[in-house]
Short mmCIF file of C-alpha atoms and ligand atoms in Angstrom, two decimals:
data_model
loop_
_atom_site.label_atom_id
_atom_site.label_comp_id
_atom_site.label_asym_id
_atom_site.label_seq_id
_atom_site.Cartn_x
_atom_site.Cartn_y
_atom_site.Cartn_z
CA MET A 1 15.14 107.12 45.80
CA THR A 2 16.88 104.01 47.03
CA GLY A 3 18.06 104.49 50.61
CA ARG A 4 20.03 107.21 52.31
CA ARG A 5 22.88 108.66 50.30
CA ILE A 6 25.41 111.25 51.41
CA ALA A 7 26.20 114.32 49.30
CA ILE A 8 28.90 116.98 49.52
CA VAL A 9 28.17 120.37 47.98
CA THR A 10 31.20 122.67 47.84
CA GLY A 11 30.60 126.41 48.09
CA GLY A 12 27.26 125.54 49.69
CA ALA A 13 27.03 128.56 51.98
CA ARG A 14 25.27 130.75 49.45
CA GLY A 15 24.15 131.25 45.87
CA ILE A 16 23.85 128.27 43.58
CA GLY A 17 25.56 125.91 46.05
CA ALA A 18 23.04 126.70 48.80
CA ALA A 19 20.13 126.05 46.43
CA ILE A 20 21.67 122.74 45.32
CA ALA A 21 22.29 121.65 48.92
CA LYS A 22 18.66 122.34 49.86
CA ARG A 23 17.34 120.66 46.73
CA LEU A 24 19.38 117.49 47.31
CA ALA A 25 18.26 117.41 50.96
CA ALA A 26 14.66 117.53 49.75
CA GLN A 27 15.54 114.43 47.71
CA GLU A 28 16.40 112.65 50.98
CA ARG A 29 20.14 113.08 50.69
CA ALA A 30 22.15 113.80 53.84
CA VAL A 31 24.12 116.88 52.80
CA ALA A 32 27.55 118.12 53.85
CA VAL A 33 27.56 121.86 53.16
CA LEU A 34 31.21 122.72 52.58
CA ASP A 35 32.51 126.27 52.34
CA LEU A 36 35.62 128.27 53.21
CA ASP A 37 34.22 129.36 56.56
CA GLU A 38 32.24 126.79 58.55
CA ALA A 39 30.21 129.54 60.29
CA ALA A 40 29.01 130.78 56.89
CA THR A 41 27.31 127.42 56.22
CA ALA A 42 24.91 127.89 59.16
CA ASP A 43 22.05 129.40 57.13
CA THR A 44 22.02 126.57 54.60
CA VAL A 45 22.40 123.90 57.30
CA GLU A 46 19.58 125.42 59.41
CA ALA A 47 17.27 125.70 56.40
CA ILE A 48 17.80 122.02 55.59
CA ARG A 49 17.22 120.93 59.18
CA ALA A 50 14.14 123.16 59.52
CA ALA A 51 12.67 121.38 56.50
CA GLY A 52 13.27 118.01 58.20
CA GLY A 53 16.49 117.16 56.36
CA GLU A 54 19.94 116.11 57.50
CA ALA A 55 22.91 118.47 57.07
CA LEU A 56 26.42 119.10 58.34
CA GLY A 57 28.44 122.31 57.93
CA ILE A 58 32.13 121.93 57.09
CA GLY A 59 34.83 124.58 56.71
CA ALA A 60 37.47 123.78 54.08
CA ASP A 61 39.37 125.37 51.22
CA VAL A 62 38.87 123.03 48.24
CA SER A 63 42.20 124.09 46.73
CA ARG A 64 44.16 122.75 49.73
CA ALA A 65 44.84 119.01 49.75
CA GLU A 66 44.99 118.74 53.55
CA ASP A 67 41.65 120.56 53.97
CA VAL A 68 40.02 118.28 51.40
CA ALA A 69 41.32 115.11 53.03
CA ALA A 70 40.14 116.25 56.48
CA ALA A 71 36.74 117.39 55.17
CA VAL A 72 35.97 114.17 53.31
CA ALA A 73 37.10 112.08 56.30
CA ARG A 74 34.84 114.13 58.59
CA VAL A 75 31.85 113.63 56.29
CA ALA A 76 32.49 109.88 56.23
CA ASP A 77 32.72 109.82 60.05
CA GLU A 78 29.76 112.03 60.88
CA LEU A 79 27.29 111.37 58.04
CA GLY A 80 28.61 108.27 56.27
CA ALA A 81 30.60 107.59 53.09
CA PRO A 82 29.93 110.38 50.56
CA THR A 83 28.82 109.11 47.14
CA ILE A 84 27.45 112.34 45.65
CA LEU A 85 29.76 115.29 44.97
CA VAL A 86 28.83 118.66 43.56
CA ASN A 87 31.90 120.74 42.62
CA ASN A 88 30.38 124.20 42.89
CA ALA A 89 32.86 126.36 44.87
CA GLY A 90 34.10 129.20 42.73
CA ILE A 91 35.63 132.65 42.57
CA LEU A 92 36.07 135.36 39.96
CA ARG A 93 39.22 137.37 39.30
CA ASP A 94 38.09 139.08 36.09
CA ASN A 95 40.35 141.30 34.05
CA LEU A 96 41.27 141.86 30.44
CA ILE A 97 44.31 139.78 29.54
CA PHE A 98 46.73 142.71 29.54
CA LYS A 99 45.74 143.56 33.12
CA MET A 100 45.35 140.01 34.44
CA THR A 101 47.99 139.22 37.08
CA ASP A 102 49.68 135.90 37.77
CA ALA A 103 47.76 135.86 41.05
CA ASP A 104 44.40 136.37 39.25
CA TRP A 105 45.18 133.40 37.02
CA ASP A 106 46.47 131.11 39.77
CA ALA A 107 43.64 131.81 42.22
CA VAL A 108 40.94 130.90 39.68
CA VAL A 109 42.76 127.76 38.52
CA ALA A 110 43.33 126.70 42.14
CA VAL A 111 39.71 126.92 43.29
CA HIS A 112 37.86 125.67 40.21
CA LEU A 113 40.23 123.13 38.69
CA ARG A 114 42.51 121.99 41.51
CA GLY A 115 39.53 122.11 43.87
CA ALA A 116 37.37 119.90 41.64
CA PHE A 117 40.30 117.54 41.09
CA LEU A 118 41.13 117.18 44.80
CA MET A 119 37.50 116.75 45.85
CA SER A 120 36.70 114.26 43.08
CA ARG A 121 39.80 112.18 43.76
CA ALA A 122 38.95 111.99 47.46
CA VAL A 123 35.25 111.19 46.97
CA GLN A 124 35.66 108.64 44.16
CA THR A 125 37.36 106.28 46.64
CA HIS A 126 34.03 106.03 48.49
CA GLN A 127 32.04 105.89 45.27
CA VAL A 128 34.09 103.07 43.78
CA GLU A 129 33.79 101.11 47.02
CA ALA A 130 30.01 101.64 47.02
CA ARG A 131 29.80 100.82 43.29
CA TRP A 132 27.58 103.91 42.96
CA GLY A 133 28.30 107.59 42.66
CA ARG A 134 27.39 110.93 41.11
CA ILE A 135 29.77 113.81 40.37
CA VAL A 136 28.42 117.11 39.09
CA SER A 137 30.73 120.03 38.33
CA LEU A 138 29.71 123.61 37.67
CA SER A 139 30.95 124.80 34.31
CA SER A 140 29.58 128.00 32.75
CA THR A 141 28.53 129.53 29.45
CA SER A 142 31.83 131.43 29.87
CA ALA A 143 33.53 128.18 28.77
CA LEU A 144 32.62 129.34 25.24
CA GLY A 145 34.62 132.54 25.77
CA ASN A 146 33.83 135.73 27.65
CA ARG A 147 35.53 139.11 27.58
CA GLY A 148 37.46 139.79 30.80
CA GLN A 149 37.44 136.15 31.85
CA ALA A 150 40.42 134.40 30.21
CA ASN A 151 41.17 132.62 33.51
CA TYR A 152 37.53 131.72 34.30
CA ALA A 153 36.71 130.64 30.72
CA ALA A 154 39.77 128.39 30.70
CA VAL A 155 38.83 126.61 33.93
CA LYS A 156 35.15 126.30 33.00
CA ALA A 157 36.13 124.71 29.66
CA GLY A 158 38.68 122.60 31.56
CA LEU A 159 35.97 121.27 33.85
CA GLN A 160 34.09 119.96 30.83
CA GLY A 161 37.10 117.86 29.76
CA PHE A 162 37.63 116.79 33.37
CA THR A 163 33.98 115.67 33.59
CA LYS A 164 34.10 113.65 30.37
CA THR A 165 37.27 111.90 31.54
CA LEU A 166 35.80 111.04 34.95
CA ALA A 167 32.77 109.63 33.11
CA ILE A 168 35.03 107.36 31.04
CA GLU A 169 37.21 106.22 33.95
CA LEU A 170 34.54 105.73 36.61
CA GLY A 171 31.55 104.49 34.63
CA ARG A 172 32.34 100.82 35.22
CA TYR A 173 31.96 101.42 38.96
CA GLY A 174 28.45 102.82 38.68
CA VAL A 175 29.70 106.40 38.92
CA THR A 176 28.46 109.09 36.54
CA ALA A 177 30.01 112.53 36.01
CA ASN A 178 28.22 115.45 34.39
CA ALA A 179 28.62 119.21 34.15
CA ILE A 180 26.10 122.00 34.38
CA ALA A 181 26.94 125.17 32.48
CA PRO A 182 24.75 127.98 33.82
CA GLY A 183 24.24 131.22 31.99
CA PHE A 184 23.31 134.36 33.88
CA ILE A 185 22.20 133.37 37.41
CA ALA A 186 21.34 136.08 39.95
CA THR A 187 23.83 135.59 42.81
CA ASP A 188 26.44 137.60 44.73
CA MET A 189 29.03 136.51 42.16
CA LEU A 190 27.31 138.67 39.57
CA ARG A 191 27.14 141.62 41.95
CA GLN A 192 30.93 141.63 41.64
CA THR A 193 30.66 141.63 37.85
CA ALA A 194 28.18 144.54 37.92
CA GLU A 195 30.57 146.51 40.15
CA ARG A 196 33.46 145.84 37.79
CA MET A 197 31.35 147.05 34.85
CA LYS A 198 30.28 150.10 36.88
CA VAL A 199 26.53 149.50 36.49
CA SER A 200 23.97 148.98 39.24
CA TYR A 201 23.09 145.35 39.96
CA GLU A 202 19.44 146.00 39.00
CA ASP A 203 20.37 147.55 35.63
CA PHE A 204 22.80 144.70 35.07
CA LEU A 205 20.02 142.10 35.63
CA ALA A 206 17.52 143.98 33.46
CA GLY A 207 20.06 144.35 30.63
CA ALA A 208 20.92 140.67 30.77
CA ALA A 209 17.27 139.57 30.75
CA LYS A 210 16.76 141.39 27.41
CA GLU A 211 19.40 139.14 25.79
CA ILE A 212 18.01 135.86 27.14
CA PRO A 213 15.42 133.99 25.02
CA VAL A 214 13.16 133.15 27.99
CA ALA A 215 13.26 136.88 28.88
CA ARG A 216 14.48 136.55 32.45
CA VAL A 217 17.71 135.93 34.32
CA GLY A 218 18.24 132.56 35.96
CA GLN A 219 17.79 131.80 39.65
CA PRO A 220 19.88 129.38 41.76
CA GLN A 221 16.86 127.05 41.85
CA ASP A 222 17.02 126.66 38.05
CA VAL A 223 20.50 125.16 38.43
CA ALA A 224 19.50 123.09 41.48
CA GLU A 225 16.85 121.29 39.42
CA ALA A 226 19.48 120.15 36.92
CA ALA A 227 21.73 118.97 39.78
CA ALA A 228 18.82 117.04 41.27
CA PHE A 229 18.39 115.17 37.99
CA PHE A 230 22.07 114.36 37.44
CA THR A 231 22.46 113.09 41.02
CA SER A 232 19.26 111.03 40.98
CA ASP A 233 19.27 107.25 40.96
CA ALA A 234 17.27 107.44 37.72
CA ALA A 235 20.08 109.21 35.80
CA SER A 236 22.44 106.21 35.76
CA PHE A 237 22.73 106.13 31.92
CA VAL A 238 23.49 109.84 31.56
CA SER A 239 27.21 110.53 31.90
CA GLY A 240 29.88 112.82 30.50
CA GLN A 241 27.30 115.41 29.49
CA VAL A 242 27.32 119.19 29.70
CA LEU A 243 23.89 120.74 30.26
CA TYR A 244 23.60 124.45 29.49
CA VAL A 245 21.09 126.00 31.89
CA ALA A 246 20.93 129.41 30.33
CA GLY A 247 17.38 130.21 29.23
CA GLY A 248 18.31 129.59 25.62
CA PRO A 249 20.67 127.66 23.36
CA LYS A 250 23.78 129.76 23.95
CA ALA A 251 25.40 132.29 26.26
P1 NAP B 301 28.92 132.67 44.92
O1 NAP B 301 27.58 133.25 45.30
O2 NAP B 301 30.10 133.56 44.87
O3 NAP B 301 29.22 131.43 45.89
C1 NAP B 301 30.41 130.70 45.76
C2 NAP B 301 30.70 130.03 47.09
O4 NAP B 301 31.94 129.30 46.96
C3 NAP B 301 30.89 131.04 48.22
O5 NAP B 301 30.17 130.64 49.37
C4 NAP B 301 32.40 131.00 48.44
O6 NAP B 301 32.81 131.27 49.77
C5 NAP B 301 32.72 129.56 48.10
N1 NAP B 301 34.15 129.37 47.87
C6 NAP B 301 35.00 130.19 47.18
N2 NAP B 301 36.24 129.70 47.20
C7 NAP B 301 36.19 128.56 47.91
C8 NAP B 301 37.18 127.59 48.29
N3 NAP B 301 38.47 127.73 47.93
N4 NAP B 301 36.80 126.53 49.02
C9 NAP B 301 35.50 126.39 49.41
N5 NAP B 301 34.53 127.26 49.08
C10 NAP B 301 34.87 128.34 48.34
O7 NAP B 301 28.85 131.97 43.48
P2 NAP B 301 27.62 131.38 42.63
O8 NAP B 301 27.18 132.43 41.70
O9 NAP B 301 26.64 130.69 43.51
O10 NAP B 301 28.41 130.31 41.75
C11 NAP B 301 28.52 128.93 42.09
C12 NAP B 301 29.22 128.19 40.96
O11 NAP B 301 28.48 128.35 39.75
C13 NAP B 301 30.62 128.68 40.68
O12 NAP B 301 31.45 127.58 40.31
C14 NAP B 301 30.42 129.59 39.50
O13 NAP B 301 31.60 129.73 38.75
C15 NAP B 301 29.33 128.87 38.75
N6 NAP B 301 28.55 129.73 37.85
C16 NAP B 301 27.84 130.81 38.30
C17 NAP B 301 27.11 131.58 37.42
C18 NAP B 301 26.30 132.78 37.83
O14 NAP B 301 25.72 133.42 36.95
N7 NAP B 301 26.19 133.11 39.11
C19 NAP B 301 27.12 131.26 36.05
C20 NAP B 301 27.85 130.17 35.62
C21 NAP B 301 28.56 129.40 36.53
P3 NAP B 301 33.04 132.81 50.26
O15 NAP B 301 31.68 133.39 50.35
O16 NAP B 301 33.72 132.66 51.59
O17 NAP B 301 33.91 133.44 49.21
#
């Protein structure tokens, strides 16, 4: 590592975002743990501090421009200029297309796509000034299509195009942009999916593991390791890529 760098991880209160925040802190990054509710970030922030790292909890809705501006300004004030961004905040509003409401569609587009756009636009100002930066966005194997997820599949595919474009525009400033497309990762998000499919969470995990070549479901830490690589100083020639972290070659 070369010196202290400041990272923002959106949706860092739990699940994959919490694992990424802790992993980046272990890599000597000062980490702003951003989530809807600032109080909900306390566990992640405390875990980082207990391990000797530096962390700050921030409450913000990534889909709201004024929240994003205030959050990024607060990070710059309290930790320093952010040059690492992980666009991880996400929600599900699953339904088959004939039952999907306008609100289901808009909510998913707002958090994943508008959120990643607003956060990236705000953070790239600091990255370009520093002539160094890393942007990682969470796509998904659902980008390849998934029953009940027309909204989610669309935004997760959209984030891949967004990532490749950021890579092209920002590369000359020392900024890389990459996407991680996880497969089945055991988090609260999938509890919701199990409920929707009317199976117990345990049966849901066991059923999924049977379909995965490495014969297990993924853990948040599996995704955090990929984020650690993409945000490392050593990954400066890797940009515009989509890494499937799915225990096999496809969803
Ligand atoms: P999770 O456990 O549901 O955590 C998502 C976090 O994002 C929550 O803390 C949530 O806050 C926060 N969040 C939601 N809307 C937000 C907003 N508008 N502004 C700020 N924060 C917001 O999800 P996860 O499973 O860790 O997933 C993390 C990312 O990986 C998501 O982008 C997801 O689509 C992607 N992913 C997950 C899987 C998987 O198998 N789990 C697979 C592929 C991709 P609240 O708790 O307040 O709602």
